[in-house]
Structure formats: C-alpha cells, structure tokens
Tab-separated table of N, CA and C and ligand atoms in Angstrom:
chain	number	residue	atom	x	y	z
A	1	UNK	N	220.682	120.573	185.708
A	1	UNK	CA	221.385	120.339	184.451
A	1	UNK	C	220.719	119.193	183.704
A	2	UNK	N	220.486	119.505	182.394
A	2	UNK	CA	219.826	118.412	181.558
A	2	UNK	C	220.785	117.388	181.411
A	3	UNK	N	220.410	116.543	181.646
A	3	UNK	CA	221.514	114.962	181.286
A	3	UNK	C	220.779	114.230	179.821
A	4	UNK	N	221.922	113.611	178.864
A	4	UNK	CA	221.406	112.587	177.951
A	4	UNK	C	221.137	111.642	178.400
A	5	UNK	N	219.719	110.883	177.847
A	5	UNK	CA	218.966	109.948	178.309
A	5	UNK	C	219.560	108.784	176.995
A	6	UNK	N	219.999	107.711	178.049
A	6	UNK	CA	220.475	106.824	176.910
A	6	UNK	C	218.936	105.956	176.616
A	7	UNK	N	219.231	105.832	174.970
A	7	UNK	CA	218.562	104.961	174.352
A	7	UNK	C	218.541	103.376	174.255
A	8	UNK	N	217.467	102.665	174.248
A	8	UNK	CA	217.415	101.090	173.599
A	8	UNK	C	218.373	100.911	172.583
A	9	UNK	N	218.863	100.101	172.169
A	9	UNK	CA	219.568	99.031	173.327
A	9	UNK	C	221.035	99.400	173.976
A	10	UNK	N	221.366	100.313	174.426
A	10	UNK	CA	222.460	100.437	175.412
A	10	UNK	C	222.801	99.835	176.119
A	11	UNK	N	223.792	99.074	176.162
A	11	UNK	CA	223.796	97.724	177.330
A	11	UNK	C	224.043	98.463	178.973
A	12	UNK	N	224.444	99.687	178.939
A	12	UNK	CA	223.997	100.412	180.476
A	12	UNK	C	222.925	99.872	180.876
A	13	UNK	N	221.553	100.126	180.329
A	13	UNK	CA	220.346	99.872	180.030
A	13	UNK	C	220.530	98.383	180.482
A	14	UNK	N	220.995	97.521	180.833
A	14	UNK	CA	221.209	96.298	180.622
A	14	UNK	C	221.419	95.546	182.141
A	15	UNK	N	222.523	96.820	182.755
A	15	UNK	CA	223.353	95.889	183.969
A	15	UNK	C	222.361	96.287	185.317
A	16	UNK	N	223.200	95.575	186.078
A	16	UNK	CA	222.426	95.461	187.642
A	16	UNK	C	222.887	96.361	188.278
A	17	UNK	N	222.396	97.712	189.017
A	17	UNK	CA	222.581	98.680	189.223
A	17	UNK	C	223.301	98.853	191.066
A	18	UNK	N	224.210	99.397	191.296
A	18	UNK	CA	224.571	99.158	192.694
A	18	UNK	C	223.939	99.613	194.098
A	19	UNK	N	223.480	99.367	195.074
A	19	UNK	CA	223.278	100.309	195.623
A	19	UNK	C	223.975	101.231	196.466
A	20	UNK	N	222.994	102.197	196.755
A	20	UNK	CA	224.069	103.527	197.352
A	20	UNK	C	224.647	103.567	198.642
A	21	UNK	N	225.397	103.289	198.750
A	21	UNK	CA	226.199	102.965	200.431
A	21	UNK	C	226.032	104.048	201.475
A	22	UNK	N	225.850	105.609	200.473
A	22	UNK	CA	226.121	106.633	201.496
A	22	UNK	C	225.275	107.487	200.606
A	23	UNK	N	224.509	108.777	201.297
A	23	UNK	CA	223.625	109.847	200.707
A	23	UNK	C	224.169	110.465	200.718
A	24	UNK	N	224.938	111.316	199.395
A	24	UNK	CA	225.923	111.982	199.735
A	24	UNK	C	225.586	113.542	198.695
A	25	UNK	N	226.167	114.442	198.874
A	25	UNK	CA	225.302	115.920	197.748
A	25	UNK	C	225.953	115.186	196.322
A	26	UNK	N	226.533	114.647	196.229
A	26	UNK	CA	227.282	113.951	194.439
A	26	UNK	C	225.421	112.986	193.925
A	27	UNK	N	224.807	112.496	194.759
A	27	UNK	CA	223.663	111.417	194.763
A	27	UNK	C	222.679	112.381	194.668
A	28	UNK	N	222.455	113.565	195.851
A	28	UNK	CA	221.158	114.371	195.639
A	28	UNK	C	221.203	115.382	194.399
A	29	UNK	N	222.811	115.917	194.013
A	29	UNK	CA	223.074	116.663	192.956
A	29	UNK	C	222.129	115.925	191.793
A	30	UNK	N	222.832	114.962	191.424
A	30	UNK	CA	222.207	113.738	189.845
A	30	UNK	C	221.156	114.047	190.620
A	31	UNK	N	220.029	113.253	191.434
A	31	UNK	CA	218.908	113.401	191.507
A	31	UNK	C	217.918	114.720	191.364
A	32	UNK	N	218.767	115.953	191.558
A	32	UNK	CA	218.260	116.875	190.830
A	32	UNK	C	218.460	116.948	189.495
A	33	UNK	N	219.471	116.910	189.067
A	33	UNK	CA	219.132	116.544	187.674
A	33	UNK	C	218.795	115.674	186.833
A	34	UNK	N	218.623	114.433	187.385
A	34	UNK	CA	217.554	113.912	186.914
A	34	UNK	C	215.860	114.091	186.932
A	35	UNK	N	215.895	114.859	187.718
A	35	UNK	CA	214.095	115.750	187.668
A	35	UNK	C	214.153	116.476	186.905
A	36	UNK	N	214.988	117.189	186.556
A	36	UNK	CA	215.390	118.229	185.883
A	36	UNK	C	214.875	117.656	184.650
A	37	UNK	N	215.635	116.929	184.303
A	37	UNK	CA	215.720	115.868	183.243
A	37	UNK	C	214.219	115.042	182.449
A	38	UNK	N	214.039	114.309	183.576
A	38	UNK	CA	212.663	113.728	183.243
A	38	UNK	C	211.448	115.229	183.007
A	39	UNK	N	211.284	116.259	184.025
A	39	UNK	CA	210.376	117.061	183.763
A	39	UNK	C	210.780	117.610	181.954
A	40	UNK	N	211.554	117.700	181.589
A	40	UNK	CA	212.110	118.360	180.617
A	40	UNK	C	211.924	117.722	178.840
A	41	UNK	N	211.989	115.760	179.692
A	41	UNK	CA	211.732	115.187	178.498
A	41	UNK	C	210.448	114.574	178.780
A	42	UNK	N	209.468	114.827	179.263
A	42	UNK	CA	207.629	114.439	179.425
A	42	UNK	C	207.992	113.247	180.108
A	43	UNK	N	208.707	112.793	180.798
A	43	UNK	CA	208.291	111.703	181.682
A	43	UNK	C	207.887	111.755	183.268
A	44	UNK	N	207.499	110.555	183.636
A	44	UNK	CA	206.671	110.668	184.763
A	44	UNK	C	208.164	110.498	185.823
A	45	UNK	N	208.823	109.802	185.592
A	45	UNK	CA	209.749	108.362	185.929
A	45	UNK	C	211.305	108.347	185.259
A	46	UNK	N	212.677	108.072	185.907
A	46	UNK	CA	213.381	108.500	185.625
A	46	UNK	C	214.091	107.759	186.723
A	47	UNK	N	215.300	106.505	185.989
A	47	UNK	CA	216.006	106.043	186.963
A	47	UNK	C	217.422	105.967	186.530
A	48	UNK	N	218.626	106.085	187.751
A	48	UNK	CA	219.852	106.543	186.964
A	48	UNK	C	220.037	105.584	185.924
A	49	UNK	N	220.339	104.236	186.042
A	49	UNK	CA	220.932	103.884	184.483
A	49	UNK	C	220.807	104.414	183.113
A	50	UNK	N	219.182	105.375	183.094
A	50	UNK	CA	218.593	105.544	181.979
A	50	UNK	C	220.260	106.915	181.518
A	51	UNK	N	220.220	107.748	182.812
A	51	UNK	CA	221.523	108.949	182.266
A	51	UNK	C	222.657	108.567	182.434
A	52	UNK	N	222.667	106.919	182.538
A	52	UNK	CA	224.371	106.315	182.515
A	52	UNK	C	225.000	105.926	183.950
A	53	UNK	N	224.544	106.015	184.563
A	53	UNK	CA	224.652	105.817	186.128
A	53	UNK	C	223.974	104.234	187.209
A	54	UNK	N	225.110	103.236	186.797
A	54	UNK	CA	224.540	101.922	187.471
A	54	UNK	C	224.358	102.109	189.004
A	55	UNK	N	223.639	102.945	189.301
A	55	UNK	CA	223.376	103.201	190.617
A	55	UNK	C	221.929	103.132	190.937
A	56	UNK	N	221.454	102.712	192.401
A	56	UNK	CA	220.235	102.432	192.766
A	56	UNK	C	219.266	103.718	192.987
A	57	UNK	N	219.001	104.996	191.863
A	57	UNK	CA	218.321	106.150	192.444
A	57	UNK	C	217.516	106.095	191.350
A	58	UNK	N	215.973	106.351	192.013
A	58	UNK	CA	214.887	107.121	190.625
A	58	UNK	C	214.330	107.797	191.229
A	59	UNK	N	213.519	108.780	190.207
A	59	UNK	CA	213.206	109.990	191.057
A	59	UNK	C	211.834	110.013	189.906
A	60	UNK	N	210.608	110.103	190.684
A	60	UNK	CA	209.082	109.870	190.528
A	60	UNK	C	208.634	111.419	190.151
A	61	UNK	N	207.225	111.595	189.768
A	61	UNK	CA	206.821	112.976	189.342
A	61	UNK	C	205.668	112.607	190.754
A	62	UNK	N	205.300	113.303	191.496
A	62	UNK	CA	204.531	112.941	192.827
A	62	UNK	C	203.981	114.329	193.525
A	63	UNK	N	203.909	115.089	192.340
A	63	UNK	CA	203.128	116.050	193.015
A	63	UNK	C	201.384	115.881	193.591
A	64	UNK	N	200.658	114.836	193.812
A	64	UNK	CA	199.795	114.805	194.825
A	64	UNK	C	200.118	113.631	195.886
A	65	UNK	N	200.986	113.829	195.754
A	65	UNK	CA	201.481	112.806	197.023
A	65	UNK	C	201.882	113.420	198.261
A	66	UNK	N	201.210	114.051	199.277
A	66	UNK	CA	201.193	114.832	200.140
A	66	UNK	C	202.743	114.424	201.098
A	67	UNK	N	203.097	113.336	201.234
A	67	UNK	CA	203.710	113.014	202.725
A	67	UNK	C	205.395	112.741	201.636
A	68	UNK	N	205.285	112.335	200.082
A	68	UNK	CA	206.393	112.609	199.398
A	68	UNK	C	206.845	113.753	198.431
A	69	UNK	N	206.214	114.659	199.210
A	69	UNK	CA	207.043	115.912	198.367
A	69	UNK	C	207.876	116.440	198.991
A	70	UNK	N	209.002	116.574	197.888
A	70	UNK	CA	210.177	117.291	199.028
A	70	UNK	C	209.708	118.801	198.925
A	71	UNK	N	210.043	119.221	200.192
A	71	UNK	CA	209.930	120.802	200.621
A	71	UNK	C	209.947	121.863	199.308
A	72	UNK	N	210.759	121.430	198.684
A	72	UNK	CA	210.831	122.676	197.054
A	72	UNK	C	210.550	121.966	196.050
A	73	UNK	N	210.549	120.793	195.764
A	73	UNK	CA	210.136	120.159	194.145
A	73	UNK	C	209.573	118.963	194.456
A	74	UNK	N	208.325	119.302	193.166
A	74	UNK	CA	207.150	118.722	193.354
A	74	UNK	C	207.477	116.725	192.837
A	75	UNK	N	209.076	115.981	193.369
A	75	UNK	CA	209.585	115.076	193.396
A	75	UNK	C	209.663	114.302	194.236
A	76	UNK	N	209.419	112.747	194.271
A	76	UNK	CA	210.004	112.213	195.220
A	76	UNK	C	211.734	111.276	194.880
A	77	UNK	N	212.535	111.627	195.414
A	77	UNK	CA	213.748	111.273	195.168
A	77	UNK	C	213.598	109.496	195.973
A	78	UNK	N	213.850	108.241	195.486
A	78	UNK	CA	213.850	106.977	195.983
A	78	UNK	C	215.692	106.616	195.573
A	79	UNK	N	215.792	106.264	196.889
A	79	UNK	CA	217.185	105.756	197.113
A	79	UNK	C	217.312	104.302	197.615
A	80	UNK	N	217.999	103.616	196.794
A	80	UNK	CA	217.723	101.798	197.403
A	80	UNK	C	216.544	101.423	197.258
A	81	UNK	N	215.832	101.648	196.392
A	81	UNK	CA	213.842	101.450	196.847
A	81	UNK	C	213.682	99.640	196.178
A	82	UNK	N	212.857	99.132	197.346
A	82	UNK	CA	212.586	97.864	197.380
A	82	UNK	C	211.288	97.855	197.839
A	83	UNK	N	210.523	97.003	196.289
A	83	UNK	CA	209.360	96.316	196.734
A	83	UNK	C	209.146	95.129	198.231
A	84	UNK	N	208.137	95.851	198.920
A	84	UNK	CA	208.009	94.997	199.926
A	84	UNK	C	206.726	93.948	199.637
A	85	UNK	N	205.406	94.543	199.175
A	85	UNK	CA	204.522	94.004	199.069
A	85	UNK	C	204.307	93.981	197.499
A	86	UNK	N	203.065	93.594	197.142
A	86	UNK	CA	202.592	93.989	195.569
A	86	UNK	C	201.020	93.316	195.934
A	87	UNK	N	199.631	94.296	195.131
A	87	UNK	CA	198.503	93.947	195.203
A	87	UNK	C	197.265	93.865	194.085
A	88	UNK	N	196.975	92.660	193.845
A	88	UNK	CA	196.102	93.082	192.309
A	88	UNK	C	196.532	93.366	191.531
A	89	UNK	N	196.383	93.608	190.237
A	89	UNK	CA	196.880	93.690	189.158
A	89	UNK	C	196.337	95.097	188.267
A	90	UNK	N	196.893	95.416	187.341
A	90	UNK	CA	196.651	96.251	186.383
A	90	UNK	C	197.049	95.864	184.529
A	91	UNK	N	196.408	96.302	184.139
A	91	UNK	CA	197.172	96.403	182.619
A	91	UNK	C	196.771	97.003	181.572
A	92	UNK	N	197.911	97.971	181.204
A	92	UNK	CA	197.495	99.209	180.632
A	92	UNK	C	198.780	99.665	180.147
A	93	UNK	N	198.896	100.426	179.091
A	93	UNK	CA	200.222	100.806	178.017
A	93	UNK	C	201.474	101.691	178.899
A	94	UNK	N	202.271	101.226	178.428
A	94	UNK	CA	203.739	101.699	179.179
A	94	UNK	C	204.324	102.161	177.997
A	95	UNK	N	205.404	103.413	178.439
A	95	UNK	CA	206.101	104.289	177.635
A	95	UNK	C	207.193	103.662	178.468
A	96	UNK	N	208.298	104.698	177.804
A	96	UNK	CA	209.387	104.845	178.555
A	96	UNK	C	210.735	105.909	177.797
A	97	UNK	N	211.238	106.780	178.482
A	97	UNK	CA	212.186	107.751	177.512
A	97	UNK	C	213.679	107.234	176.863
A	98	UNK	N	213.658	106.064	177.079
A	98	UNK	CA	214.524	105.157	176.712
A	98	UNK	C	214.681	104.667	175.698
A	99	UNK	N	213.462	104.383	175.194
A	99	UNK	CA	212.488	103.707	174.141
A	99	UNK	C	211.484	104.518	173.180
A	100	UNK	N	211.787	105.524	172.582
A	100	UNK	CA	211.161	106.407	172.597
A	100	UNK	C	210.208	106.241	171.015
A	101	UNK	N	209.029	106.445	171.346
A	101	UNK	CA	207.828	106.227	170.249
A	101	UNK	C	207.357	104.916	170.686
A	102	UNK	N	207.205	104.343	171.388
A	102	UNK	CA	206.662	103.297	171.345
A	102	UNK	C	206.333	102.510	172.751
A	103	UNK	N	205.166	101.903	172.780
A	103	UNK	CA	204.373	101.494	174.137
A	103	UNK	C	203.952	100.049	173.554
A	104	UNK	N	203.615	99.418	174.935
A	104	UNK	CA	203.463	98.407	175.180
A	104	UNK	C	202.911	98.137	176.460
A	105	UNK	N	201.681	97.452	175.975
A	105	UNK	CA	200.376	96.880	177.395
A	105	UNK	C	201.627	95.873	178.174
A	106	UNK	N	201.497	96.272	179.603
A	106	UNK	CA	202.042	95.562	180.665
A	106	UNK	C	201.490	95.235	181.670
A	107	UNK	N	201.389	93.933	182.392
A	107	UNK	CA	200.786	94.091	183.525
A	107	UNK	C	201.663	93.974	184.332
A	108	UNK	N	200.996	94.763	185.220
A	108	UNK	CA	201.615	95.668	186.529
A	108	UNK	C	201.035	95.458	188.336
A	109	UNK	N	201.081	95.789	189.326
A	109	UNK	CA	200.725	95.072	190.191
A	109	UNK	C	199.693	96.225	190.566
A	110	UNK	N	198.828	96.414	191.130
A	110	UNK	CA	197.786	97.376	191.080
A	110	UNK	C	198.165	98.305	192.478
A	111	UNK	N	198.872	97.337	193.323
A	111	UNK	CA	199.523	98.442	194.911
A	111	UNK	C	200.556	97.993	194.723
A	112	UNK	N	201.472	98.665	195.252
A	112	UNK	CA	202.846	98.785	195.675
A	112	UNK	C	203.116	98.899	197.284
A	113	UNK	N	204.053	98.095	198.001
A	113	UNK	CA	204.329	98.658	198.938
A	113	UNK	C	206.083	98.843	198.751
A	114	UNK	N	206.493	100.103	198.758
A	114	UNK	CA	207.915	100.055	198.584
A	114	UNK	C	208.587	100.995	199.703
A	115	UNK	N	209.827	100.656	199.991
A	115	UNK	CA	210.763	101.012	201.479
A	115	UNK	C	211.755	101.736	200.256
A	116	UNK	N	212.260	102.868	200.858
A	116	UNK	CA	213.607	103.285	200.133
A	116	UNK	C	214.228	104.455	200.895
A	117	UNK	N	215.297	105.179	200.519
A	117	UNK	CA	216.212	106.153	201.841
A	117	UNK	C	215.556	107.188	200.994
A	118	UNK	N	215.144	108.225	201.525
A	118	UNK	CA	214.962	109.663	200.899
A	118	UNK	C	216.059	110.680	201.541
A	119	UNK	N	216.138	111.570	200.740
A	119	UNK	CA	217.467	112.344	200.636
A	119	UNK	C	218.079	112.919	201.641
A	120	UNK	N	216.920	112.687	203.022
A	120	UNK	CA	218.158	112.547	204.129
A	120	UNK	C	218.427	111.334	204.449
A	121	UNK	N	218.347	110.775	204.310
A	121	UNK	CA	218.855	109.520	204.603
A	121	UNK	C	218.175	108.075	205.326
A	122	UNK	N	216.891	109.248	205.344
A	122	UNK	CA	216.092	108.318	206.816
A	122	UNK	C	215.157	106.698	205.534
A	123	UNK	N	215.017	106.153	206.066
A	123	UNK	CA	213.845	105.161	205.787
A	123	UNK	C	212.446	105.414	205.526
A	124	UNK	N	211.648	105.327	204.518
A	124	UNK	CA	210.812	105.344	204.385
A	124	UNK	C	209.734	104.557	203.526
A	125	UNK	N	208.203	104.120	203.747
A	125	UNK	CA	207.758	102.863	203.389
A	125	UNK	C	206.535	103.848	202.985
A	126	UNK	N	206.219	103.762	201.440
A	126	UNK	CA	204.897	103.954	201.488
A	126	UNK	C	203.707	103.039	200.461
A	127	UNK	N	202.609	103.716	200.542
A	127	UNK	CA	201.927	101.821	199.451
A	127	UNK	C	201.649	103.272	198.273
A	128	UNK	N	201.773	102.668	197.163
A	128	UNK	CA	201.321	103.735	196.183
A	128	UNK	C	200.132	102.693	195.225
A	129	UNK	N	199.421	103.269	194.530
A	129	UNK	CA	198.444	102.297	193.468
A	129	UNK	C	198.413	103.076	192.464
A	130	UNK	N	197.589	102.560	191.009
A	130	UNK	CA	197.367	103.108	189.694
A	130	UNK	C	198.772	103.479	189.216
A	131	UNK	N	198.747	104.689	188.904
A	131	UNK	CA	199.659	104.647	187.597
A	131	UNK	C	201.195	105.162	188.844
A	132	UNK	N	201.001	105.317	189.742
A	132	UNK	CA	202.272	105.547	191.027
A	132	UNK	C	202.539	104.123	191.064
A	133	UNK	N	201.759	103.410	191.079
A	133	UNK	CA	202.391	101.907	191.455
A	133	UNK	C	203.334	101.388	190.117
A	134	UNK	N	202.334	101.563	189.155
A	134	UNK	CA	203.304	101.155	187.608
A	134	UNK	C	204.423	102.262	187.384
A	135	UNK	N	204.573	103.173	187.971
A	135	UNK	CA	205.624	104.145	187.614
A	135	UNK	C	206.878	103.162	187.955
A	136	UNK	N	206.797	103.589	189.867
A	136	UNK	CA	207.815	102.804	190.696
A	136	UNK	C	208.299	101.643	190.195
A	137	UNK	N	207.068	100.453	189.949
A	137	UNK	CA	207.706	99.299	189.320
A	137	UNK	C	208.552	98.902	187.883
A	138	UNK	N	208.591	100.204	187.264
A	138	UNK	CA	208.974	100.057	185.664
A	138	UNK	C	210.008	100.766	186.006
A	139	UNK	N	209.992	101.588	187.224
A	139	UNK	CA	211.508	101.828	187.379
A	139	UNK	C	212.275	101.313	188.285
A	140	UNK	N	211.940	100.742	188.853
A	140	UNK	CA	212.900	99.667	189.416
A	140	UNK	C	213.362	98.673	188.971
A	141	UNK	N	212.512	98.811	188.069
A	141	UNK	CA	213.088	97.322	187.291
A	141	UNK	C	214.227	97.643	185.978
A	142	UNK	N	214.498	99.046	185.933
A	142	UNK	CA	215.302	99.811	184.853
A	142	UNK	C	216.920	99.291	185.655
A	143	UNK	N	216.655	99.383	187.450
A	143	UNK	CA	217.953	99.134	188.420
A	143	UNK	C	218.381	97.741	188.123
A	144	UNK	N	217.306	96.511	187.434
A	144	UNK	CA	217.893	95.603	187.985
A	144	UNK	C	217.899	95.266	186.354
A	145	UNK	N	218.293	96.262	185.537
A	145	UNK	CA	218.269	96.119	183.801
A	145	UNK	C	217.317	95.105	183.191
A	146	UNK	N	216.037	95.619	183.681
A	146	UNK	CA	214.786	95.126	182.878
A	146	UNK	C	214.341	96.158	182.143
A	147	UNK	N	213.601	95.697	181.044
A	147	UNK	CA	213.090	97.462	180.251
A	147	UNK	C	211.155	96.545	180.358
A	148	UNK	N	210.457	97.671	180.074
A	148	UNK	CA	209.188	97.134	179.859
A	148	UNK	C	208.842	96.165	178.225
A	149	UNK	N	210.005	95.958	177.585
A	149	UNK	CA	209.701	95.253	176.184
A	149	UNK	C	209.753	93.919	176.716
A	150	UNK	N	210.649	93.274	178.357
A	150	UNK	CA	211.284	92.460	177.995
A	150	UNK	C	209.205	91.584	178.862
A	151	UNK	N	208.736	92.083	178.747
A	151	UNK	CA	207.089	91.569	179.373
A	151	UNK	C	206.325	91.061	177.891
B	201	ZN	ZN1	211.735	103.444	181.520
C-alpha cells in the first residue's frame, strides 16, 4: 500500500523516534509498505517518520547486497539500526523525498558499520560504504529528527 510521504517542515519530521520493543506483522506490514512506497516515489531510502510513524524502522533499496536481501524483495528491512563504527569520509549531493526538488553536498562517513533486528528478529551487523553507507546514515538520522539541510 502506497503511504503519504510527509513533507519539510512537518514537525513529525522533527521528533525522536521510538524504538521497536517487539517484531511484530503490524512493523513488517508498514515495512512493506514502505518499500512499496519508496520504490514508487524514486527513492533509495525510506524511514518511518518520513510516512508519520515515530518509530525506529527504515527500509534500504539493496538489491546487490547479497547476504541483505530478503528472500522475495530486493529490500533490506533495518529495525533499531545503530551505528557501531564510521570510516573516512565522503561528500557528495543528498536528496531526500521529504524535501522534494532539492539537494545538498553532505559529508558523510565513507563505511558504515551498523547492527539492527531484521524481520525475524535476529541481530545483525553489517559494514556498508559509498552511497549504502550515506543512504543508512541520512536515514537514521531521519529516527533521531535530523533532515540532511540541518549539515
Ligand atoms: Zn530523507
């Protein structure tokens, strides 16, 4: 199901997002539709506050990411996801469907190492770089109501 993507400045957009206590089909449901969603409106990246939801879920476009694709869609669903590490730097123009028409050079950390629950529930840690690393980090930072303007 397509969800509305709230716009700048929505103070949703704003707050500190909770995390998810329990993986439950109400959490993997939204997370399908939020793929749904992001594939639908050209984004890479897609975290709940953006469809109104102060909750800790984003869901990545990761189709060559061999070890995070789920079994049927070419998604990785991140639940609770926390930077563990960060490596080198990057900087290079950021979008966002939030914000729509307009980018802005950000620098970004060039690796990622991030831990988060995938949709069964289990733990998982992987390092991502390039534009996977700036994805993850611009959306995590949507959880803790940062947007990429505020750089
Ligand atoms: Zn965004």
């Amino acid at each position: 199901m397509f969800l509305k993507v709230l716009k700048y400045p929505n103070p949703v957009l704003r707050k500190m997002s909770e995390p998810i206590k329990e993986v439950t089909s109400d959490i993997l449901q939204l997370a399908e539709d939020m793929w749904e969603t992001m594939m639908i409106s050209g984004g890479i990246g897609l975290a709940a506050p953006q469809i109104g939801k102060n909750i800790r879920v984003i869901v990545l476009l990761t189709a060559d990411l061999g070890n995070l694709i789920d079994q049927q869609y070419p998604y990785c669903t991140m639940i609770n996801p926390e930077i563990l590490e960060i490596g080198g730097s990057q900087y290079d123009t950021e979008f966002c469907l939030s914000v729509p028409g307009k980018g802005k050079k950000v620098r970004r950390p060039e690796t990622v190492k991030v831990q988060y629950l995938n949709p069964d529930g289990k733990i998982e840690i992987v390092k991502l770089s390039g534009i996977k690393a700036r994805c993850v980090a611009h959306e995590i930072d949507h959880l803790d109501g940062k947007l990429f303007l505020d750089y």
